[in-house]
PDB file of C-alpha atoms in Angstrom:
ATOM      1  CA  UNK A   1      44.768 105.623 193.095  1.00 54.00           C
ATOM      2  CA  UNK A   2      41.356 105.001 192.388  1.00 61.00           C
ATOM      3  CA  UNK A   3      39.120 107.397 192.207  1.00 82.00           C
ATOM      4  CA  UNK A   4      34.699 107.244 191.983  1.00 91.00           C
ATOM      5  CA  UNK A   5      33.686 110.988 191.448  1.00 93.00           C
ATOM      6  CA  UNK A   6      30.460 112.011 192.429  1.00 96.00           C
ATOM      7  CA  UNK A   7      28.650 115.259 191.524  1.00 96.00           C
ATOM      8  CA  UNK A   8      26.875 117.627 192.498  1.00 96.00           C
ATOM      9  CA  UNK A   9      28.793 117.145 195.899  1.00 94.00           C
ATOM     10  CA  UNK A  10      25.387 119.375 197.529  1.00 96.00           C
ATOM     11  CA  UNK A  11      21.930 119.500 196.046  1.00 97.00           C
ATOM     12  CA  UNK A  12      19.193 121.431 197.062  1.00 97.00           C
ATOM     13  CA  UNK A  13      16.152 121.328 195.501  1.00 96.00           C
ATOM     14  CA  UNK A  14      12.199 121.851 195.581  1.00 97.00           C
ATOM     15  CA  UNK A  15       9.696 119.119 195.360  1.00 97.00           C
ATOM     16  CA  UNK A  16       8.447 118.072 192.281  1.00 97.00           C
ATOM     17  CA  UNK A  17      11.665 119.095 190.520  1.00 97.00           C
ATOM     18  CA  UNK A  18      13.985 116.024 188.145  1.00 98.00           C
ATOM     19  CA  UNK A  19      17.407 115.946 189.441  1.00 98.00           C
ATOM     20  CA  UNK A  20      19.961 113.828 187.826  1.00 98.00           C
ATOM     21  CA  UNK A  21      23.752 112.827 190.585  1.00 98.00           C
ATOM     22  CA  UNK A  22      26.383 111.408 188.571  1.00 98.00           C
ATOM     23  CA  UNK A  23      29.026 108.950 189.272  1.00 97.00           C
ATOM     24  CA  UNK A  24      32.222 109.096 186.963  1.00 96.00           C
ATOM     25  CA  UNK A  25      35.837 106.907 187.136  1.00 95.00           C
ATOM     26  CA  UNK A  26      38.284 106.536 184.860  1.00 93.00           C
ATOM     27  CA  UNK A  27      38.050 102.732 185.743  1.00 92.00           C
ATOM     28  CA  UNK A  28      35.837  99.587 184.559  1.00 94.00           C
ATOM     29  CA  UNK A  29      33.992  98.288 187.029  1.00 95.00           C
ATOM     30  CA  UNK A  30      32.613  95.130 187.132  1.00 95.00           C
ATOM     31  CA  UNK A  31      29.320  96.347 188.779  1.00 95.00           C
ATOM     32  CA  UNK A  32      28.322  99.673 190.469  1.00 96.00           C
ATOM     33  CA  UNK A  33      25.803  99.712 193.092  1.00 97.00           C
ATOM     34  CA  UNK A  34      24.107 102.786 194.884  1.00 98.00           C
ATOM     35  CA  UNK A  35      22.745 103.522 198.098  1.00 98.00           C
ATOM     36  CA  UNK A  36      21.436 105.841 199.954  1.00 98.00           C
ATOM     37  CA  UNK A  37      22.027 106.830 203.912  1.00 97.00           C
ATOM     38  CA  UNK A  38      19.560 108.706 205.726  1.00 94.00           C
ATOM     39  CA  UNK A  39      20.625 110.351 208.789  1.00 90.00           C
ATOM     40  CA  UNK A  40      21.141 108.443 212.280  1.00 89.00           C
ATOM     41  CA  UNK A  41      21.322 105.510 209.649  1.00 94.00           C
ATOM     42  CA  UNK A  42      23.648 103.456 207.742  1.00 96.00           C
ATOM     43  CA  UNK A  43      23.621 103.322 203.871  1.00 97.00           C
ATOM     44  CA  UNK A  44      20.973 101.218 202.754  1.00 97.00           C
ATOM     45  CA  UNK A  45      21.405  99.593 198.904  1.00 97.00           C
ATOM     46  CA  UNK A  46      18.874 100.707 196.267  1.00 98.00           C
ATOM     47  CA  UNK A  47      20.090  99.117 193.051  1.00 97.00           C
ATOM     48  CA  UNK A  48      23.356  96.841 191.613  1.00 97.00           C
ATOM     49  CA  UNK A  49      23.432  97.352 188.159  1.00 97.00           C
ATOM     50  CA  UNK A  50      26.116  95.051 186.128  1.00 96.00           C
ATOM     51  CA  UNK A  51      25.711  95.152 182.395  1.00 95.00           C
ATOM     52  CA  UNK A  52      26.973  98.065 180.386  1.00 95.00           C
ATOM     53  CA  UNK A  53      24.252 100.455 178.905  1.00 96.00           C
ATOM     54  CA  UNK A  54      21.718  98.551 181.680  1.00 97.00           C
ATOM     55  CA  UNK A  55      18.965 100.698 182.892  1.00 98.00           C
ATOM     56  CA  UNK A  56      16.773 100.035 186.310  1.00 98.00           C
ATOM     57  CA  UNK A  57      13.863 101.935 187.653  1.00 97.00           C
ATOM     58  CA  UNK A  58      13.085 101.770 191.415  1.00 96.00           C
ATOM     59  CA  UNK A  59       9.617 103.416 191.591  1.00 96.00           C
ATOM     60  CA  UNK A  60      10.789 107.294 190.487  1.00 98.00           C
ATOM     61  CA  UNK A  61      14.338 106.215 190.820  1.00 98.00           C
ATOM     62  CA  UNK A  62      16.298 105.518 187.292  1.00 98.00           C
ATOM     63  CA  UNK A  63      19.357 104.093 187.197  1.00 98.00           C
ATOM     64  CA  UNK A  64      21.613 104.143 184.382  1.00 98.00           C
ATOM     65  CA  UNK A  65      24.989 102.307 183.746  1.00 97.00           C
ATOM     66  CA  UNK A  66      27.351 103.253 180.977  1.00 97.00           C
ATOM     67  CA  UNK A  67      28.132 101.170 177.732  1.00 96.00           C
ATOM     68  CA  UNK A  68      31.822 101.242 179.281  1.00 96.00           C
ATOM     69  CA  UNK A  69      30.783 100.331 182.866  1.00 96.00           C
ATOM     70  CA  UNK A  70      33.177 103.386 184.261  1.00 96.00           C
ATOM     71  CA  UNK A  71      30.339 105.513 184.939  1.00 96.00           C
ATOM     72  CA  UNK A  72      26.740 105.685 186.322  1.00 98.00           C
ATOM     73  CA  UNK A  73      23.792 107.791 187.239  1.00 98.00           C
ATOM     74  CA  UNK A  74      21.177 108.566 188.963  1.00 98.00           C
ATOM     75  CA  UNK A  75      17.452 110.410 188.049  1.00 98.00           C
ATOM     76  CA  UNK A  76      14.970 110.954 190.228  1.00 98.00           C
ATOM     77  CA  UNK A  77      11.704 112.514 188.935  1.00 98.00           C
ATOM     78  CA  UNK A  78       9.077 114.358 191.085  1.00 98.00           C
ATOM     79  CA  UNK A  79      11.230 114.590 194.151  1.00 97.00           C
ATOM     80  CA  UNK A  80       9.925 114.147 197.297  1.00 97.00           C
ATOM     81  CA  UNK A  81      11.161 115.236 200.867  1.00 95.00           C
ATOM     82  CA  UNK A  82      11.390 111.541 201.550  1.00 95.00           C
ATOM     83  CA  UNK A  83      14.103 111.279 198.988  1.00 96.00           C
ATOM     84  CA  UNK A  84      16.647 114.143 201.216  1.00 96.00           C
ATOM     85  CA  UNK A  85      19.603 111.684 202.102  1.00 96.00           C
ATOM     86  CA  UNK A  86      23.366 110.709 200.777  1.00 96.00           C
ATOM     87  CA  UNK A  87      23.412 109.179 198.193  1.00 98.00           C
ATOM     88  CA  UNK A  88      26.548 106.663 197.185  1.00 97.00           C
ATOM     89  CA  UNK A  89      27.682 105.154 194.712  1.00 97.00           C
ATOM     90  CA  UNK A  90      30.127 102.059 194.823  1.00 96.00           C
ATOM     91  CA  UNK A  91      32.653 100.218 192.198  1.00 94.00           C
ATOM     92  CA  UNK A  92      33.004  96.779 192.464  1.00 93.00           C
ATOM     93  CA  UNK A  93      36.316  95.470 191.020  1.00 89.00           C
ATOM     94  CA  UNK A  94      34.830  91.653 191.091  1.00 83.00           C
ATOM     95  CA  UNK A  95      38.293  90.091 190.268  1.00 82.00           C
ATOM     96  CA  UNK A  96      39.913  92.175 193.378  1.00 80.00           C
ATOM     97  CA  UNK A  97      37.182  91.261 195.469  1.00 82.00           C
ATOM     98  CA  UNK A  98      37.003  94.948 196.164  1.00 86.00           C
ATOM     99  CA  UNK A  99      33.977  98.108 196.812  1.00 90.00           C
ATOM    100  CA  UNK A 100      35.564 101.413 196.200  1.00 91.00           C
ATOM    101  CA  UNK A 101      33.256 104.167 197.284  1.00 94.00           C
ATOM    102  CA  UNK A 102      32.406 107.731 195.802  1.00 94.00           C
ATOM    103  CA  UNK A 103      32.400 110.841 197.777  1.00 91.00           C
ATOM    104  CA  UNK A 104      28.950 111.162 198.027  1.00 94.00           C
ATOM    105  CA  UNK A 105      25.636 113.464 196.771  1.00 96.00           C
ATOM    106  CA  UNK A 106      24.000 114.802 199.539  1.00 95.00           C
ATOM    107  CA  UNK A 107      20.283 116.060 198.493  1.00 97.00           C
ATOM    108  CA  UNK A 108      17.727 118.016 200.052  1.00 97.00           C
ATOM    109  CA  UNK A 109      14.460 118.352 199.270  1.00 96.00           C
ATOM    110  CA  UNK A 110      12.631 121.500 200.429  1.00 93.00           C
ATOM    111  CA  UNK A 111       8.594 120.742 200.462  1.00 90.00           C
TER     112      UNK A 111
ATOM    113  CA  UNK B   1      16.590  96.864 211.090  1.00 55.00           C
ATOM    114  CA  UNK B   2      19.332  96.407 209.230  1.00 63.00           C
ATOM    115  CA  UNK B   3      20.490  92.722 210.283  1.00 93.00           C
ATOM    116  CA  UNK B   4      23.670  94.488 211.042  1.00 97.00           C
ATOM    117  CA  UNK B   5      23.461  95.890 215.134  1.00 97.00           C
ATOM    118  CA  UNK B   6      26.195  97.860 216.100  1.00 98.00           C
ATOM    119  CA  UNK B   7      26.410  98.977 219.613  1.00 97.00           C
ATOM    120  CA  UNK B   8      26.960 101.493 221.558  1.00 97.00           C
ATOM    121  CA  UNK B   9      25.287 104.196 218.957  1.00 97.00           C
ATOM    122  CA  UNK B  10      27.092 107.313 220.591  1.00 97.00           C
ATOM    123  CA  UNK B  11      30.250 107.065 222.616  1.00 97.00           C
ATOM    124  CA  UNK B  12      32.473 109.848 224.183  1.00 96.00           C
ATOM    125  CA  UNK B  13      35.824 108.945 225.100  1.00 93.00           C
ATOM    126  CA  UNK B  14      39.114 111.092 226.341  1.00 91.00           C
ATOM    127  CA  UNK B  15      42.157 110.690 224.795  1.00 90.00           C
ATOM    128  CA  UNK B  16      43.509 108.172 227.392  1.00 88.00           C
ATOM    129  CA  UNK B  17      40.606 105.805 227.446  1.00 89.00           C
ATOM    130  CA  UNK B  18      40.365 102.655 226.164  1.00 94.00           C
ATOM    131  CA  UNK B  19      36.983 101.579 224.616  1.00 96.00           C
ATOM    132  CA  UNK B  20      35.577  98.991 221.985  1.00 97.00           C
ATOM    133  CA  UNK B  21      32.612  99.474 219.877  1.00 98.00           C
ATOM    134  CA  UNK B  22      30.763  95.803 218.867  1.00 98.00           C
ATOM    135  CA  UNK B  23      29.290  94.932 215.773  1.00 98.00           C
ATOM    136  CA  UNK B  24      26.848  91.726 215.037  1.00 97.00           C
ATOM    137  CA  UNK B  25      25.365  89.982 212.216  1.00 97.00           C
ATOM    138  CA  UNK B  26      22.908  87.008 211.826  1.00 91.00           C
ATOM    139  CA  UNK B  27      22.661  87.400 208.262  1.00 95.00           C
ATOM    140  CA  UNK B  28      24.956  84.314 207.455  1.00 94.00           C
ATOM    141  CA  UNK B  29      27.634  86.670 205.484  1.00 95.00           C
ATOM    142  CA  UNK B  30      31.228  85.849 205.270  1.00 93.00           C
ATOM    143  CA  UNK B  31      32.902  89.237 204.651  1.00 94.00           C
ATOM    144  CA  UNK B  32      32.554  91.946 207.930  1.00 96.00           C
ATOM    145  CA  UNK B  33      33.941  95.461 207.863  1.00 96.00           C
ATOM    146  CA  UNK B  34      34.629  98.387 209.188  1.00 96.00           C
ATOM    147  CA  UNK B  35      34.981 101.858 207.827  1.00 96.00           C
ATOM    148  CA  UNK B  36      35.395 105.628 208.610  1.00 96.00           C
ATOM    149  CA  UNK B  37      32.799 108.073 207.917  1.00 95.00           C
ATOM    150  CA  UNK B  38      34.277 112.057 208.347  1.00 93.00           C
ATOM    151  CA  UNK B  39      32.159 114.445 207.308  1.00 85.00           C
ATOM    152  CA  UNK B  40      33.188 116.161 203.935  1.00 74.00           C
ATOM    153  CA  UNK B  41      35.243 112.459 202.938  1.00 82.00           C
ATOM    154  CA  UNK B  42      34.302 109.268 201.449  1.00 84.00           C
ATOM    155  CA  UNK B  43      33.592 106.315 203.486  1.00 91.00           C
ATOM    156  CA  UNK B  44      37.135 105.234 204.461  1.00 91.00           C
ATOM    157  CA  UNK B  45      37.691 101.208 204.366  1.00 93.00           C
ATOM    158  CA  UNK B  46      39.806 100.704 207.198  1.00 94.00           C
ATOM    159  CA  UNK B  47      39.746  96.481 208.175  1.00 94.00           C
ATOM    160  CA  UNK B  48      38.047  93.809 206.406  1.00 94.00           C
ATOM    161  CA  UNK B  49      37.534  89.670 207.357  1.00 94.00           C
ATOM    162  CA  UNK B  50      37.087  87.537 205.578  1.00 89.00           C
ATOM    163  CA  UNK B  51      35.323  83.952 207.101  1.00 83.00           C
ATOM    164  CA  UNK B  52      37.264  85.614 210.227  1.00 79.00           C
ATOM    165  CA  UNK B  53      40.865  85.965 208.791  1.00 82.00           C
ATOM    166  CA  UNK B  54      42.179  89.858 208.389  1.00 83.00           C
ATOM    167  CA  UNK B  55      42.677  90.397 204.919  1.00 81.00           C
ATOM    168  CA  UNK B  56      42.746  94.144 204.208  1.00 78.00           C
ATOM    169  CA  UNK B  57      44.239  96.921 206.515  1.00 77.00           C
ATOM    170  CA  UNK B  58      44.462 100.045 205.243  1.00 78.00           C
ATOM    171  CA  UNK B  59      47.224 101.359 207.060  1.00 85.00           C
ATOM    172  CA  UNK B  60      44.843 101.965 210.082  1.00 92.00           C
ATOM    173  CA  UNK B  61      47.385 103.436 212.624  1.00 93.00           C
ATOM    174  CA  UNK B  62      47.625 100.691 215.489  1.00 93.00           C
ATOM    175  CA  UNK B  63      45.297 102.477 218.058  1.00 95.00           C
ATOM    176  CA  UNK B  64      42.610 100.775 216.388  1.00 96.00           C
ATOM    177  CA  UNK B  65      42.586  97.215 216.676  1.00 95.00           C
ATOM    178  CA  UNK B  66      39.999  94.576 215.024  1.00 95.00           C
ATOM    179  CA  UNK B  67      38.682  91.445 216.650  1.00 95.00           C
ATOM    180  CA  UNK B  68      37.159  89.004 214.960  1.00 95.00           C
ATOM    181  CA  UNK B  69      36.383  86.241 217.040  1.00 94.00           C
ATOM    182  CA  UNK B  70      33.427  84.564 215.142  1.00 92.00           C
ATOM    183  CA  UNK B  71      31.644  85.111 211.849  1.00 90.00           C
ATOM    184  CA  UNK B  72      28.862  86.514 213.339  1.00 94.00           C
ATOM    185  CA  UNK B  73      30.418  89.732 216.126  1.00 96.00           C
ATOM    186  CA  UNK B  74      33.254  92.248 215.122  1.00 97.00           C
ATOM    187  CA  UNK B  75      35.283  94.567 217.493  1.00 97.00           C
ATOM    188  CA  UNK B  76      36.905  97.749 216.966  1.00 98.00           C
ATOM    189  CA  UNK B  77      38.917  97.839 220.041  1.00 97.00           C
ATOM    190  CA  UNK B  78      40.416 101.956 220.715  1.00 96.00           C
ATOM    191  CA  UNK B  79      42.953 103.133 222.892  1.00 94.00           C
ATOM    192  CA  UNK B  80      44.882 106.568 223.046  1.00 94.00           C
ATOM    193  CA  UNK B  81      42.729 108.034 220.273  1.00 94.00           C
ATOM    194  CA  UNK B  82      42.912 111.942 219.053  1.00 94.00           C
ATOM    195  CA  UNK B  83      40.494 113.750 218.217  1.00 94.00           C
ATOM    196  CA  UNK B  84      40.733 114.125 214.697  1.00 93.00           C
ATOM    197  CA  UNK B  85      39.380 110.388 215.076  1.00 95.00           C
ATOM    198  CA  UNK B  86      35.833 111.662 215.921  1.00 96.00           C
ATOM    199  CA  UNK B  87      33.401 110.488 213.147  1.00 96.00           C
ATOM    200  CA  UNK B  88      31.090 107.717 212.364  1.00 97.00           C
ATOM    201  CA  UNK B  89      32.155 104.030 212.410  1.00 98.00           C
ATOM    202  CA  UNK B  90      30.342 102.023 210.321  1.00 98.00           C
ATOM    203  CA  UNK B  91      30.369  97.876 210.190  1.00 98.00           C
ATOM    204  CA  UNK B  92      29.077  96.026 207.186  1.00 97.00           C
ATOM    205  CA  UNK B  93      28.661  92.486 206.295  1.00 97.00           C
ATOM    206  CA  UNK B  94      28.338  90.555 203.204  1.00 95.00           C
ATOM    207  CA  UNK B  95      28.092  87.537 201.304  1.00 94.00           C
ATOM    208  CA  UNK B  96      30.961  88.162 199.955  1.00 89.00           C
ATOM    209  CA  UNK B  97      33.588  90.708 199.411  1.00 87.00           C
ATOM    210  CA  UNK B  98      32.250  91.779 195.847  1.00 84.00           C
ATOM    211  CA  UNK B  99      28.630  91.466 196.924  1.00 91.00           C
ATOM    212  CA  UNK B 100      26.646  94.605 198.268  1.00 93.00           C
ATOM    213  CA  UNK B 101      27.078  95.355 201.841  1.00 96.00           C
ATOM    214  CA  UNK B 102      24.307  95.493 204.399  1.00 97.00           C
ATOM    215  CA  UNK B 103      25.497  98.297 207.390  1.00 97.00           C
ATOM    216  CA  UNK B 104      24.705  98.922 210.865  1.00 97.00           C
ATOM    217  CA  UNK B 105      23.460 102.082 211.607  1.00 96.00           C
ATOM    218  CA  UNK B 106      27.101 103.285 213.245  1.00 97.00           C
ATOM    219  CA  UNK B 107      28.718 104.281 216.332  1.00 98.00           C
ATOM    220  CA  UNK B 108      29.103 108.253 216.899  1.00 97.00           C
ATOM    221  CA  UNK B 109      32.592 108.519 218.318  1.00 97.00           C
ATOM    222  CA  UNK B 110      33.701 112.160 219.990  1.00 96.00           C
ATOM    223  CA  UNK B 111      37.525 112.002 221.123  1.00 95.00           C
ATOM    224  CA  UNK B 112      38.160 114.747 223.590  1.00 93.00           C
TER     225      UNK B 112
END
């Protein structure tokens, strides 16, 4: 079976505060991509990242994938109540033409 | 908008009704989907199409049946549901089935 953890599964925290949500599997990806799903809403993509080690910033958003492409994370500094949603991340197995999914961060960010 | 409308946004159904929920894209994508969102589990893939064939079912039991008649529109047909089938149905589309996927905003779905 396979298997994207995510952790924390809950975060609650107060503006202004870093936070860092991981994204771990024991499997190689070929690309991981995140996204984030307010509520009422589907999940919207923030960022694909594809080569191992590659880093991308989205405004206070930094993502981060790992030299061995099996895991990934996420840093937001400053946080802001606009940033309270789920956030997802998602394995892409490019040869299997297939998105695996993690379970999910879900943040809150008290003002 | 998403580029991915999904209607209705809340339904209510009783165990004996049958119901469909509708899902459209103009965004020129190959690859629709649908999954399964419970609260407290990860988004569950349950059909994909691919330029309108069927080519993943994830042992979906058979009260939930996908029509694809176009690349554009997607149907979740439901009949006889339970209510452990309450949850969020999301369709997606994309380019294609490795490429990121653009979602509607979901159908609320209460079996009673």
């Amino acid at each position: 079976t396979q298997l994207l953890e995510q952790s924390p599964q809950f975060l609650s925290i107060q503006e202004g505060e870093n936070l860092t949500v991981y994204c771990n599997s024991s499997s190689v990806f070929s690309s991981l991509q995140w996204y984030r799903q307010e509520p009422g809403e589907g999940p919207v993509l923030l960022v694909t990242v594809v080569t191992g080690g590659e880093v991308k910033k989205l405004k206070r958003l930094t993502f981060q994938f790992g030299d061995a492409r099996k895991d990934s994370s996420l840093h937001i500094t400053a946080a802001q109540p606009g940033d309270t949603g789920l956030y997802l991340c998602a394995g892409v197995y490019s040869s299997a033409s297939k998105i695996i999914f993690g379970s999910g961060t879900r943040l809150s960010i008290r003002p | 908008e998403t580029g991915v409308t999904q209607t209705p946004r809340h339904l209510v159904m009783g165990m004996t009704n049958k119901k469909s929920l509708k899902c459209e894209q103009h965004l020129g994508h190959n690859a629709m989907y649908w999954y399964k969102q419970s609260a407290k589990k990860p988004l569950e893939l349950m059909f994909v199409y691919s330029l309108e064939e069927r080519v993943e079912n994830n042992s979906v039991p058979s009260r939930f049946s996908p029509e694809c008649p176009n690349s554009s529109h997607l149907f979740l047909h439901l009949h006889t549901l339970q209510p452990e089938d309450s949850a969020l149905y999301l369709c997606a589309s994309s380019l294609t089935r490795a490429s990121p996927l653009h979602f509607g905003n979901g159908t609320r779905l209460t079996v009673t």
